[in-house]
GROMACS .gro file of C-alpha atoms in nm:
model
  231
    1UNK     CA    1  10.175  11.312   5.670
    2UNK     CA    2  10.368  11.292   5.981
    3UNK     CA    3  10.666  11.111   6.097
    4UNK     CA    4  10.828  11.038   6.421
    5UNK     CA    5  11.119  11.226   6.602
    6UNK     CA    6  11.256  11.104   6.898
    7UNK     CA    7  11.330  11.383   7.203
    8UNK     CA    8  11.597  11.376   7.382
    9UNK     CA    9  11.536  11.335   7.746
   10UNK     CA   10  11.150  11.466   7.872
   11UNK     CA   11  11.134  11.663   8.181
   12UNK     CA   12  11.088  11.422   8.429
   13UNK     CA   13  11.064  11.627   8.751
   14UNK     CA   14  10.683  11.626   8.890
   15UNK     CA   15  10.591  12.010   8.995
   16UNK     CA   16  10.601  11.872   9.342
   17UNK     CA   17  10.900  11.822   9.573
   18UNK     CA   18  10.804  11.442   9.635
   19UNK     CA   19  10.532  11.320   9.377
   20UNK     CA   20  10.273  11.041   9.479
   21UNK     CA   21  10.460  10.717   9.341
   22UNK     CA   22  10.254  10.389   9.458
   23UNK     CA   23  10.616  10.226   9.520
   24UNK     CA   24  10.734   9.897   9.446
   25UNK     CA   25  10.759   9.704   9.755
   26UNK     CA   26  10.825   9.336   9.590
   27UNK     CA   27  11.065   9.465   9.420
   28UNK     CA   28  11.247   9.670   9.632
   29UNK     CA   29  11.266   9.402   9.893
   30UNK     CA   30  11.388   9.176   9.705
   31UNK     CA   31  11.658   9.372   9.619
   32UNK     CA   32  11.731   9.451   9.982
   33UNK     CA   33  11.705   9.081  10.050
   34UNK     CA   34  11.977   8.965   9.831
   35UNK     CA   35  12.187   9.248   9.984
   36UNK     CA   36  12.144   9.060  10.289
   37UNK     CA   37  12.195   8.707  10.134
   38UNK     CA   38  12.534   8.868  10.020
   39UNK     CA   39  12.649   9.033  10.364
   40UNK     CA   40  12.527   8.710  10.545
   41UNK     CA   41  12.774   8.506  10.321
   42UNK     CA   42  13.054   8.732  10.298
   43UNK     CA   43  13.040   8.753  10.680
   44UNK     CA   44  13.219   8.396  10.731
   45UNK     CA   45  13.540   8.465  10.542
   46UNK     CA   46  13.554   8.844  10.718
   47UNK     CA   47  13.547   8.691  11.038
   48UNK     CA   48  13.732   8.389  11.044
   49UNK     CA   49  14.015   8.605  10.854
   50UNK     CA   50  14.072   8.760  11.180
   51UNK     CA   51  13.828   8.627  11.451
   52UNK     CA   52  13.993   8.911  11.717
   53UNK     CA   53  13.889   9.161  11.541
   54UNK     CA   54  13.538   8.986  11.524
   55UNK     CA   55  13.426   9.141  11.860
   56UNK     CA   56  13.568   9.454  11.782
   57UNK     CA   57  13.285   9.746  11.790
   58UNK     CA   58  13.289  10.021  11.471
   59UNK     CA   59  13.605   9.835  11.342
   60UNK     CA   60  13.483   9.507  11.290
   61UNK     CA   61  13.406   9.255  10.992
   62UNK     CA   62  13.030   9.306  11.068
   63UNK     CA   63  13.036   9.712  11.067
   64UNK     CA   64  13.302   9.688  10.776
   65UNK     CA   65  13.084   9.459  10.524
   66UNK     CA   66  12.744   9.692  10.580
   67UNK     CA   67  12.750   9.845  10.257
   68UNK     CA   68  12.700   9.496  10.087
   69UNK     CA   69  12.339   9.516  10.225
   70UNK     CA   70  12.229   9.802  10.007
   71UNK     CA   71  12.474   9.720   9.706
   72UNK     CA   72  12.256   9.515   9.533
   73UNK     CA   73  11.940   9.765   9.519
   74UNK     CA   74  12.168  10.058   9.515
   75UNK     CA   75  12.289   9.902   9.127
   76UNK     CA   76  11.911   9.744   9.083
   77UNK     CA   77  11.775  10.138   9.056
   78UNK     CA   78  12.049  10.353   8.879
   79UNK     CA   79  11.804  10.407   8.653
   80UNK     CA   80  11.583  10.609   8.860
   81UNK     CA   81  11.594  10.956   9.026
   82UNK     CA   82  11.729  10.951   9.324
   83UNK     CA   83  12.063  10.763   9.252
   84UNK     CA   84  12.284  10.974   9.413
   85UNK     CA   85  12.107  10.999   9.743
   86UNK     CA   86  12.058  10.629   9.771
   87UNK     CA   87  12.427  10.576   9.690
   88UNK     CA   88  12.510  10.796   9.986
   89UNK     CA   89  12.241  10.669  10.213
   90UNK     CA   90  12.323  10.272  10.174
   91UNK     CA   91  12.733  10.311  10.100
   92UNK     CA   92  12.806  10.603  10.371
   93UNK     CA   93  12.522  10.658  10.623
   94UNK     CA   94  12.335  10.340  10.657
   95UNK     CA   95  12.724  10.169  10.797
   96UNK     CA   96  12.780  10.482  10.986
   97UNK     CA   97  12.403  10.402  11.145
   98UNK     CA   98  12.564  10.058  11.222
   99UNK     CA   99  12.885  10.202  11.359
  100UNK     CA  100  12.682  10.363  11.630
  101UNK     CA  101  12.442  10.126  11.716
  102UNK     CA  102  12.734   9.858  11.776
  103UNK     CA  103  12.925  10.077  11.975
  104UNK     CA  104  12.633  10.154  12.230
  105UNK     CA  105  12.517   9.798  12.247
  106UNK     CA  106  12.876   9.746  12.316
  107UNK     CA  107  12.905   9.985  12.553
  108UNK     CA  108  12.612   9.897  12.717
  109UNK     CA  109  12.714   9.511  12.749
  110UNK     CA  110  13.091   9.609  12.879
  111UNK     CA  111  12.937   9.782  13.177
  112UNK     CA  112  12.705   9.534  13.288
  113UNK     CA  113  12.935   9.232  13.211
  114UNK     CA  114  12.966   9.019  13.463
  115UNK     CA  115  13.287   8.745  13.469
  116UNK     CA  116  13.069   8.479  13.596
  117UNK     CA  117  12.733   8.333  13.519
  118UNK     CA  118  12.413   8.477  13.754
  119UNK     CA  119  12.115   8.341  13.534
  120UNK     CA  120  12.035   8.702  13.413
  121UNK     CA  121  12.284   8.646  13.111
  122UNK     CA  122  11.945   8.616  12.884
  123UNK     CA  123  11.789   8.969  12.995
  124UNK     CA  124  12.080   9.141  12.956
  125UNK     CA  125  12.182   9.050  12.626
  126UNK     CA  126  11.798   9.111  12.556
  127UNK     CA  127  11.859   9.475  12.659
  128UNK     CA  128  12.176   9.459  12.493
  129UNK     CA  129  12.038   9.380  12.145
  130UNK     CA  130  11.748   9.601  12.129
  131UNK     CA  131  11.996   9.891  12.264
  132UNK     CA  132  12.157   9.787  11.941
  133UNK     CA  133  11.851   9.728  11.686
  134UNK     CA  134  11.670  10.034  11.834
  135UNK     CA  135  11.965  10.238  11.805
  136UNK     CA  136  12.050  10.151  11.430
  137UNK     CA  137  11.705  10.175  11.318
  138UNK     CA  138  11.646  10.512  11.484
  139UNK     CA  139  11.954  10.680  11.291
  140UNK     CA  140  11.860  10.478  10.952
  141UNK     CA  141  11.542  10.584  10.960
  142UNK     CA  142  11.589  10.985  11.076
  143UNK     CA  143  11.787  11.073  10.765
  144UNK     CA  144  11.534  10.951  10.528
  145UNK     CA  145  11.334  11.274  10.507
  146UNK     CA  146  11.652  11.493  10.481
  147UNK     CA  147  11.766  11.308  10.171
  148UNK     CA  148  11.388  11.326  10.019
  149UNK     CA  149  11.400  10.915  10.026
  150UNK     CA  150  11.089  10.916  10.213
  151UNK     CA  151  10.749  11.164  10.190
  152UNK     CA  152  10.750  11.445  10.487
  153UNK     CA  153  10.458  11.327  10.628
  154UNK     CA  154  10.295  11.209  10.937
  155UNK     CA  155  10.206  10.821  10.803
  156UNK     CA  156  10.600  10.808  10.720
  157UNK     CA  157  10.687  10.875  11.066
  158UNK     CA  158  10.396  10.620  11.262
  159UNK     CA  159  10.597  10.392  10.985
  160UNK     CA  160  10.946  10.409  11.078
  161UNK     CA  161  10.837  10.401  11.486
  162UNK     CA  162  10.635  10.084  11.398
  163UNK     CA  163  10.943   9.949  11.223
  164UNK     CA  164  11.198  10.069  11.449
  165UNK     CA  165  10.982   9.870  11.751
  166UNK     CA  166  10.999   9.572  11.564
  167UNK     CA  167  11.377   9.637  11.458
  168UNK     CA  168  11.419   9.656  11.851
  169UNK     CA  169  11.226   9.351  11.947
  170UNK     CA  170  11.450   9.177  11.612
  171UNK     CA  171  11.787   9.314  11.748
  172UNK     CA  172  11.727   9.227  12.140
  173UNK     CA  173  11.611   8.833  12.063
  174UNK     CA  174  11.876   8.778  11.782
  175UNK     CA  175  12.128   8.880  12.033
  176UNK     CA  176  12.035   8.706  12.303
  177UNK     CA  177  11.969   8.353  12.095
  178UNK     CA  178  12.283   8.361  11.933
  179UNK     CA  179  12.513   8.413  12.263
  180UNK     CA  180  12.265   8.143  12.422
  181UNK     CA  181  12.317   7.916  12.133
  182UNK     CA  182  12.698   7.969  12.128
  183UNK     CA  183  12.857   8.139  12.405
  184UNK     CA  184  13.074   8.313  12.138
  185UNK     CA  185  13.242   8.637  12.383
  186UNK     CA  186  13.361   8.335  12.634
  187UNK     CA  187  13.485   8.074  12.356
  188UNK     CA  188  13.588   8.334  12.091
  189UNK     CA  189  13.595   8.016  11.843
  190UNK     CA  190  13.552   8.129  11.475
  191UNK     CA  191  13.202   7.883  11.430
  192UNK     CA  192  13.061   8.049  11.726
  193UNK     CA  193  13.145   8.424  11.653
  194UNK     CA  194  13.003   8.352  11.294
  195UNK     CA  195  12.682   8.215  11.443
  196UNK     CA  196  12.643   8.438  11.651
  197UNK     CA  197  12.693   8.752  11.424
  198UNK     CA  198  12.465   8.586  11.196
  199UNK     CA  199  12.250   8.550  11.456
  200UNK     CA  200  12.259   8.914  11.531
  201UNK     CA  201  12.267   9.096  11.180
  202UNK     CA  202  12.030   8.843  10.925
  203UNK     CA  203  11.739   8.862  11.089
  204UNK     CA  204  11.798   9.215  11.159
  205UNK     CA  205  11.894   9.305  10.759
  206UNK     CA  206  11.548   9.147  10.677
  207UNK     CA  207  11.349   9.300  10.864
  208UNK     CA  208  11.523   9.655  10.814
  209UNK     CA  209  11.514   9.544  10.393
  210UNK     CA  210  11.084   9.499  10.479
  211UNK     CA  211  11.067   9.801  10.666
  212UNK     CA  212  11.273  10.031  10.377
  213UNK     CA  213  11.066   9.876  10.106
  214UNK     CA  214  10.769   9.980  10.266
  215UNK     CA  215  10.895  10.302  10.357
  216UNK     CA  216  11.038  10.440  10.009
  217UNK     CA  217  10.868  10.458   9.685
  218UNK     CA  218  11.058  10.452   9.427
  219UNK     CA  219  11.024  10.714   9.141
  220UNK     CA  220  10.970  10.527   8.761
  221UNK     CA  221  11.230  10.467   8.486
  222UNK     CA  222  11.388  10.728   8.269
  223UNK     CA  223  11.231  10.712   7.974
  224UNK     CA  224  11.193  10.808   7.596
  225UNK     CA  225  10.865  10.914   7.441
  226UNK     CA  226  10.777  10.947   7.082
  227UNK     CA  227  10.570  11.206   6.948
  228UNK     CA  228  10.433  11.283   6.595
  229UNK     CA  229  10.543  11.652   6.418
  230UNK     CA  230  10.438  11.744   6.109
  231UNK     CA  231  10.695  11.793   5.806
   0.00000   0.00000   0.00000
């Protein structure tokens, strides 16, 4: 006769550094997504609390609120490996990837400013937003090898420069729409600078949610296993 005894925790670390997990791409990005959701309505209040502060690079509502984004999944997989890093990567170095990639499109758009119209507004703010996208997608994407988030391997990086194109090409049209739709640096009205930041960031969250669910498997659940000893 046997009976059942319950272990405590199983071993659960493959014999490899990064094991071959299929991932879980639905569910990761919808995760992401509602990060997004949440960022792209807490956005509003953040900037009509203080619309000056709107346009402010690194300090801003839009660089402040970037955690939001990878809240959601961040509490969605506590209970897999990997907690820790992800908690670092979304809550500290994704917003510090933001940080920098609003301050160069900033930069960027403050030296070729110009105080009155020329019909090139479009192109620059073009230039301007994939400066931006490009930018913030490059830095995301660079740490995910370091923090083991990602496999070290050659498909991972054609991945991230596919996605980081297509963050650029996201970035440059979302700016340039949403300043063509509002005129929001010239009117500095609360309506337009929330348009326009939505403009700016939604598109660009969504895309950036795709491209991390299709970049990261995620390891399985922890888990309990039963096994049979004799008496």
């Amino acid at each position: 006769m046997t009976a059942p005894a319950r272990l405590s925790e199983p071993p659960l670390t493959p014999p490899s550094r990064w094991p071959d997990y299929r991932g879980d791409f639905g569910g990761a990005f919808l995760w992401l997504l509602l990060g997004a959701l949440v960022y792209a309505a807490a956005l509003p209040f953040a900037v009509r609390a203080d619309p000056q502060l709107a346009i402010t690079p690194v300090l801003g509502p839009s660089v402040q609120l970037t955690p939001l984004f990878g809240l959601p999944f961040v509490l969605a997989r506590l209970k897999r490996n990997g907690r820790l890093r992800r908690l670092v990567y979304f809550l500290l170095l994704v917003p510090l990837a933001h940080a920098a990639a609003s301050y160069v499109a900033w930069a960027w758009a403050v030296e070729h400013f110009r105080p009155f119209p020329d019909g090139r507004e479009f192109v620059r703010n073009l230039f301007a937003g994939a400066i931006g996208g490009v930018t913030g997608a490059t830095l995301s994407f660079a740490v995910l090898p370091f923090l083991a988030l990602v496999p070290r391997r050659r498909a991972s990086v054609w991945k991230a420069a596919f996605a980081t194109l297509l963050l650029g090409t996201v970035g440059a049209y979302g700016m340039a729409w949403g300043l063509r739709w509002t005129n929001a640096l010239r009117t500095m009205a609360p309506n337009d600078l929330v348009l326009w930041l939505e403009c700016v960031h939604l598109p660009w969250q969504v895309g950036f949610a795709a491209s991390l669910a299709w970049l990261m498997p995620i390891p399985p659940k922890l888990f309990r296993i039963e096994v049979a000893q004799p008496r």
